[in-house]
Amino acid sequence: PYALGLLIAYAKTWQMGKLNEYFDFDPVICWGIEEEEFVLNVVRENRQPTIYLFSSFVWNHNINLQTAAKIKEIDQSAYIVFGGPHIPRKEQASKTFLTEHSHIDLLIMGEGEESLSCVFERFAEGMNQFELRIGDCDLTGIAGAAWRSRSGALHYNGSRSQIQDINCIPSPYLAGVFAAETIPKSSCWQMESNRGCPFGCTFCDWG
């Protein structure tokens, strides 16, 4: 859950904590397919407009797709966001992916911290100034995003440059973004000390 932890920790401190006025950031949970029913029960009991974030790697991508589809089936207003190394970054590939998975509303391509926080900011502006629902907000111009508008049209905003100084990203552990019950489930916890690579191997997401 480290990648999602970074996203939430960054969003909570974005522009001096501006987004906390508009969003309740629930603790990040770590779950496997055996806990899927627990997650779906949370969705069934929820009565608030909700954004669900999925970080897809090769080992959890199919589980994410399955669970996201079930969430959308339960709550048509749920806003589903996918990111991570398993998400396509090219325009045609990302649009094809969104076409094949109609329950997904937004793809965050590459590093997600800045892109996702910009998306949240656009949502906040739409809700505050124009009383728009999350899914009705126009995400045009937010680099690193491919998205589906309410009309069903698919949009690709291009890539975003990598963050040059990762020290601007708060530690998700120190920020306390993980649910308490998540901690004992993982025997190995990550810590990131660098990003990027001077090489561009086709099989690797890092370069």
mmCIF file of C-alpha atoms in Angstrom:
data_model
loop_
_atom_site.group_PDB
_atom_site.id
_atom_site.type_symbol
_atom_site.label_atom_id
_atom_site.label_comp_id
_atom_site.label_asym_id
_atom_site.label_seq_id
_atom_site.Cartn_x
_atom_site.Cartn_y
_atom_site.Cartn_z
ATOM 1 C CA PRO A 1 0.000 0.000 0.000
ATOM 2 C CA TYR A 2 3.059 2.297 -0.019
ATOM 3 C CA ALA A 3 2.234 3.931 -3.368
ATOM 4 C CA LEU A 4 -1.289 4.879 -2.252
ATOM 5 C CA GLY A 5 0.140 6.118 1.032
ATOM 6 C CA LEU A 6 2.414 8.513 -0.851
ATOM 7 C CA LEU A 7 -0.501 9.839 -2.898
ATOM 8 C CA ILE A 8 -2.665 10.526 0.144
ATOM 9 C CA ALA A 9 0.163 12.000 2.210
ATOM 10 C CA TYR A 10 0.990 14.378 -0.651
ATOM 11 C CA ALA A 11 -2.639 15.343 -1.266
ATOM 12 C CA LYS A 12 -3.242 16.108 2.414
ATOM 13 C CA THR A 13 -0.368 18.621 2.425
ATOM 14 C CA TRP A 14 -1.057 20.019 -1.078
ATOM 15 C CA GLN A 15 -0.987 23.825 -0.999
ATOM 16 C CA MET A 16 -0.893 24.066 2.768
ATOM 17 C CA GLY A 17 -3.592 21.452 3.289
ATOM 18 C CA LYS A 18 -6.152 23.133 1.011
ATOM 19 C CA LEU A 19 -7.785 19.841 -0.025
ATOM 20 C CA ASN A 20 -8.630 18.803 3.526
ATOM 21 C CA GLU A 21 -11.379 21.419 3.491
ATOM 22 C CA TYR A 22 -13.216 19.509 0.768
ATOM 23 C CA PHE A 23 -12.263 15.851 1.210
ATOM 24 C CA ASP A 24 -12.182 13.311 4.015
ATOM 25 C CA PHE A 25 -9.137 11.153 3.346
ATOM 26 C CA ASP A 26 -9.922 7.728 4.748
ATOM 27 C CA PRO A 27 -6.998 5.640 6.026
ATOM 28 C CA VAL A 28 -5.252 3.526 3.383
ATOM 29 C CA ILE A 29 -6.020 -0.165 3.817
ATOM 30 C CA CYS A 30 -4.111 -3.215 2.669
ATOM 31 C CA TRP A 31 -6.383 -6.065 1.629
ATOM 32 C CA GLY A 32 -6.338 -9.240 -0.425
ATOM 33 C CA ILE A 33 -9.043 -11.008 -2.369
ATOM 34 C CA GLU A 34 -10.134 -12.768 0.827
ATOM 35 C CA GLU A 35 -11.139 -9.367 2.287
ATOM 36 C CA GLU A 36 -13.025 -8.244 -0.803
ATOM 37 C CA GLU A 37 -16.440 -8.728 0.804
ATOM 38 C CA PHE A 38 -15.396 -6.522 3.713
ATOM 39 C CA VAL A 39 -14.469 -3.755 1.244
ATOM 40 C CA LEU A 40 -17.752 -4.144 -0.647
ATOM 41 C CA ASN A 41 -19.738 -3.946 2.599
ATOM 42 C CA VAL A 42 -18.057 -0.624 3.327
ATOM 43 C CA VAL A 43 -19.200 0.562 -0.100
ATOM 44 C CA ARG A 44 -22.782 -0.622 0.550
ATOM 45 C CA GLU A 45 -22.937 1.250 3.858
ATOM 46 C CA ASN A 46 -21.418 4.431 2.454
ATOM 47 C CA ARG A 47 -23.768 7.359 1.869
ATOM 48 C CA GLN A 48 -21.279 9.971 0.664
ATOM 49 C CA PRO A 49 -19.870 10.672 -2.832
ATOM 50 C CA THR A 50 -16.651 8.686 -2.858
ATOM 51 C CA ILE A 51 -13.471 8.447 -4.932
ATOM 52 C CA TYR A 52 -11.840 5.003 -4.914
ATOM 53 C CA LEU A 53 -8.123 4.777 -5.713
ATOM 54 C CA PHE A 54 -6.507 1.619 -7.083
ATOM 55 C CA SER A 55 -2.753 1.188 -7.526
ATOM 56 C CA SER A 56 -2.200 -1.555 -10.114
ATOM 57 C CA PHE A 57 0.846 -3.794 -10.322
ATOM 58 C CA VAL A 58 1.166 -7.044 -12.232
ATOM 59 C CA TRP A 59 0.276 -9.071 -9.120
ATOM 60 C CA ASN A 60 -2.906 -7.214 -8.144
ATOM 61 C CA HIS A 61 -4.203 -5.743 -11.399
ATOM 62 C CA ASN A 62 -6.908 -8.351 -12.079
ATOM 63 C CA ILE A 63 -8.102 -8.213 -8.470
ATOM 64 C CA ASN A 64 -8.328 -4.418 -8.734
ATOM 65 C CA LEU A 65 -10.365 -4.630 -11.935
ATOM 66 C CA GLN A 66 -12.723 -7.165 -10.404
ATOM 67 C CA THR A 67 -13.283 -5.193 -7.209
ATOM 68 C CA ALA A 68 -13.651 -1.857 -8.999
ATOM 69 C CA ALA A 69 -16.337 -3.329 -11.262
ATOM 70 C CA LYS A 70 -18.259 -4.592 -8.232
ATOM 71 C CA ILE A 71 -17.983 -1.203 -6.518
ATOM 72 C CA LYS A 72 -19.433 0.524 -9.584
ATOM 73 C CA GLU A 73 -22.222 -2.039 -9.699
ATOM 74 C CA ILE A 74 -23.140 -1.257 -6.089
ATOM 75 C CA ASP A 75 -22.725 2.509 -6.387
ATOM 76 C CA GLN A 76 -23.063 4.059 -9.845
ATOM 77 C CA SER A 77 -21.926 7.418 -8.465
ATOM 78 C CA ALA A 78 -18.592 6.013 -7.262
ATOM 79 C CA TYR A 79 -15.613 7.612 -9.002
ATOM 80 C CA ILE A 80 -12.997 4.992 -9.864
ATOM 81 C CA VAL A 81 -9.340 5.983 -10.337
ATOM 82 C CA PHE A 82 -6.586 3.627 -11.494
ATOM 83 C CA GLY A 83 -2.855 4.276 -11.447
ATOM 84 C CA GLY A 84 0.393 2.379 -11.042
ATOM 85 C CA PRO A 85 2.938 0.698 -13.309
ATOM 86 C CA HIS A 86 0.372 -1.605 -14.936
ATOM 87 C CA ILE A 87 -1.609 1.305 -16.408
ATOM 88 C CA PRO A 88 -0.909 2.222 -20.070
ATOM 89 C CA ARG A 89 0.645 5.630 -20.700
ATOM 90 C CA LYS A 90 0.255 6.115 -24.454
ATOM 91 C CA GLU A 91 -2.842 7.855 -25.795
ATOM 92 C CA GLN A 92 -4.385 5.074 -27.851
ATOM 93 C CA ALA A 93 -3.543 2.390 -25.283
ATOM 94 C CA SER A 94 -5.058 4.408 -22.426
ATOM 95 C CA LYS A 95 -8.249 5.107 -24.383
ATOM 96 C CA THR A 96 -8.528 1.442 -25.324
ATOM 97 C CA PHE A 97 -8.097 0.511 -21.662
ATOM 98 C CA LEU A 98 -10.885 2.900 -20.624
ATOM 99 C CA THR A 99 -13.107 1.543 -23.397
ATOM 100 C CA GLU A 100 -12.555 -2.046 -22.260
ATOM 101 C CA HIS A 101 -13.171 -1.148 -18.597
ATOM 102 C CA SER A 102 -16.190 1.128 -18.568
ATOM 103 C CA HIS A 103 -16.349 1.188 -14.764
ATOM 104 C CA ILE A 104 -13.080 3.162 -14.590
ATOM 105 C CA ASP A 105 -13.405 6.954 -14.756
ATOM 106 C CA LEU A 106 -9.818 8.173 -14.596
ATOM 107 C CA LEU A 107 -6.292 6.923 -15.234
ATOM 108 C CA ILE A 108 -3.312 8.568 -13.554
ATOM 109 C CA MET A 109 -0.250 7.805 -15.670
ATOM 110 C CA GLY A 110 3.270 7.760 -14.275
ATOM 111 C CA GLU A 111 3.953 9.499 -10.982
ATOM 112 C CA GLY A 112 0.652 10.259 -9.353
ATOM 113 C CA GLU A 113 1.288 12.722 -6.552
ATOM 114 C CA GLU A 114 0.993 15.989 -8.483
ATOM 115 C CA SER A 115 -1.518 14.749 -11.062
ATOM 116 C CA LEU A 116 -3.939 13.362 -8.494
ATOM 117 C CA SER A 117 -3.700 16.435 -6.277
ATOM 118 C CA CYS A 118 -4.459 18.624 -9.314
ATOM 119 C CA VAL A 119 -7.485 16.425 -10.059
ATOM 120 C CA PHE A 120 -8.701 16.778 -6.475
ATOM 121 C CA GLU A 121 -8.223 20.536 -6.688
ATOM 122 C CA ARG A 122 -10.297 20.653 -9.902
ATOM 123 C CA PHE A 123 -13.023 18.617 -8.180
ATOM 124 C CA ALA A 124 -12.998 21.006 -5.230
ATOM 125 C CA GLU A 125 -13.299 24.029 -7.524
ATOM 126 C CA GLY A 126 -16.151 22.428 -9.462
ATOM 127 C CA MET A 127 -18.079 21.497 -6.345
ATOM 128 C CA ASN A 128 -17.472 24.801 -4.592
ATOM 129 C CA GLN A 129 -17.953 27.287 -7.434
ATOM 130 C CA PHE A 130 -20.385 25.507 -9.731
ATOM 131 C CA GLU A 131 -22.018 22.906 -7.472
ATOM 132 C CA LEU A 132 -20.901 20.187 -9.864
ATOM 133 C CA ARG A 133 -20.753 16.515 -9.009
ATOM 134 C CA ILE A 134 -17.283 14.966 -9.088
ATOM 135 C CA GLY A 135 -17.950 13.095 -12.317
ATOM 136 C CA ASP A 136 -19.117 16.282 -14.062
ATOM 137 C CA CYS A 137 -15.859 18.196 -13.549
ATOM 138 C CA ASP A 138 -13.723 19.001 -16.586
ATOM 139 C CA LEU A 139 -10.174 17.658 -16.162
ATOM 140 C CA THR A 140 -8.801 19.220 -19.343
ATOM 141 C CA GLY A 141 -5.195 20.384 -19.004
ATOM 142 C CA ILE A 142 -4.187 18.203 -16.062
ATOM 143 C CA ALA A 143 -1.032 16.455 -17.264
ATOM 144 C CA GLY A 144 -0.718 12.766 -16.478
ATOM 145 C CA ALA A 145 -4.454 12.065 -16.721
ATOM 146 C CA ALA A 146 -6.644 10.124 -19.139
ATOM 147 C CA TRP A 147 -10.328 10.358 -18.294
ATOM 148 C CA ARG A 148 -13.924 9.729 -19.226
ATOM 149 C CA SER A 149 -16.327 12.668 -19.242
ATOM 150 C CA ARG A 150 -19.948 12.329 -18.171
ATOM 151 C CA SER A 151 -20.953 12.117 -21.845
ATOM 152 C CA GLY A 152 -18.714 9.083 -22.258
ATOM 153 C CA ALA A 153 -16.076 10.875 -24.343
ATOM 154 C CA LEU A 154 -12.479 9.808 -23.679
ATOM 155 C CA HIS A 155 -9.716 12.361 -23.131
ATOM 156 C CA TYR A 156 -5.931 12.120 -22.927
ATOM 157 C CA ASN A 157 -3.991 14.978 -21.354
ATOM 158 C CA GLY A 158 -0.436 13.809 -22.048
ATOM 159 C CA SER A 159 2.353 12.882 -19.678
ATOM 160 C CA ARG A 160 3.724 14.772 -16.679
ATOM 161 C CA SER A 161 7.404 15.407 -15.939
ATOM 162 C CA GLN A 162 8.857 13.499 -13.016
ATOM 163 C CA ILE A 163 9.176 15.183 -9.635
ATOM 164 C CA GLN A 164 12.754 16.365 -9.304
ATOM 165 C CA ASP A 165 12.977 16.416 -5.512
ATOM 166 C CA ILE A 166 11.179 13.546 -3.789
ATOM 167 C CA ASN A 167 11.810 15.199 -0.425
ATOM 168 C CA CYS A 168 8.687 17.265 -1.170
ATOM 169 C CA ILE A 169 6.609 14.085 -0.720
ATOM 170 C CA PRO A 170 5.766 13.468 2.960
ATOM 171 C CA SER A 171 6.397 10.047 4.453
ATOM 172 C CA PRO A 172 3.069 8.167 4.581
ATOM 173 C CA TYR A 173 4.242 6.467 7.784
ATOM 174 C CA LEU A 174 4.962 9.736 9.594
ATOM 175 C CA ALA A 175 1.798 11.278 8.147
ATOM 176 C CA GLY A 176 -0.268 8.453 9.654
ATOM 177 C CA VAL A 177 -2.263 7.686 6.504
ATOM 178 C CA PHE A 178 -2.364 3.905 6.975
ATOM 179 C CA ALA A 179 -5.222 2.228 8.819
ATOM 180 C CA ALA A 180 -4.098 0.695 12.119
ATOM 181 C CA GLU A 181 -5.310 -2.759 11.080
ATOM 182 C CA THR A 182 -3.150 -2.557 7.942
ATOM 183 C CA ILE A 183 0.149 -2.426 9.780
ATOM 184 C CA PRO A 184 0.255 -5.983 11.214
ATOM 185 C CA LYS A 185 -0.732 -7.547 7.865
ATOM 186 C CA SER A 186 2.476 -6.690 6.059
ATOM 187 C CA SER A 187 5.759 -8.271 7.038
ATOM 188 C CA CYS A 188 7.699 -6.010 4.664
ATOM 189 C CA TRP A 189 7.282 -2.257 4.398
ATOM 190 C CA GLN A 190 8.828 -0.093 1.701
ATOM 191 C CA MET A 191 10.745 3.152 1.877
ATOM 192 C CA GLU A 192 11.701 5.141 -1.214
ATOM 193 C CA SER A 193 15.068 6.882 -1.394
ATOM 194 C CA ASN A 194 15.223 7.638 -5.140
ATOM 195 C CA ARG A 195 13.194 7.640 -8.326
ATOM 196 C CA GLY A 196 13.981 7.294 -11.988
ATOM 197 C CA CYS A 197 16.790 5.758 -14.005
ATOM 198 C CA PRO A 198 19.018 7.051 -16.836
ATOM 199 C CA PHE A 199 18.131 4.022 -18.946
ATOM 200 C CA GLY A 200 14.875 3.336 -20.780
ATOM 201 C CA CYS A 201 14.407 -0.425 -20.770
ATOM 202 C CA THR A 202 11.079 -1.297 -22.396
ATOM 203 C CA PHE A 203 10.162 -3.833 -19.711
ATOM 204 C CA CYS A 204 10.671 -1.406 -16.815
ATOM 205 C CA ASP A 205 8.496 1.412 -15.446
ATOM 206 C CA TRP A 206 11.335 3.113 -13.578
ATOM 207 C CA GLY A 207 13.305 4.671 -16.444
#
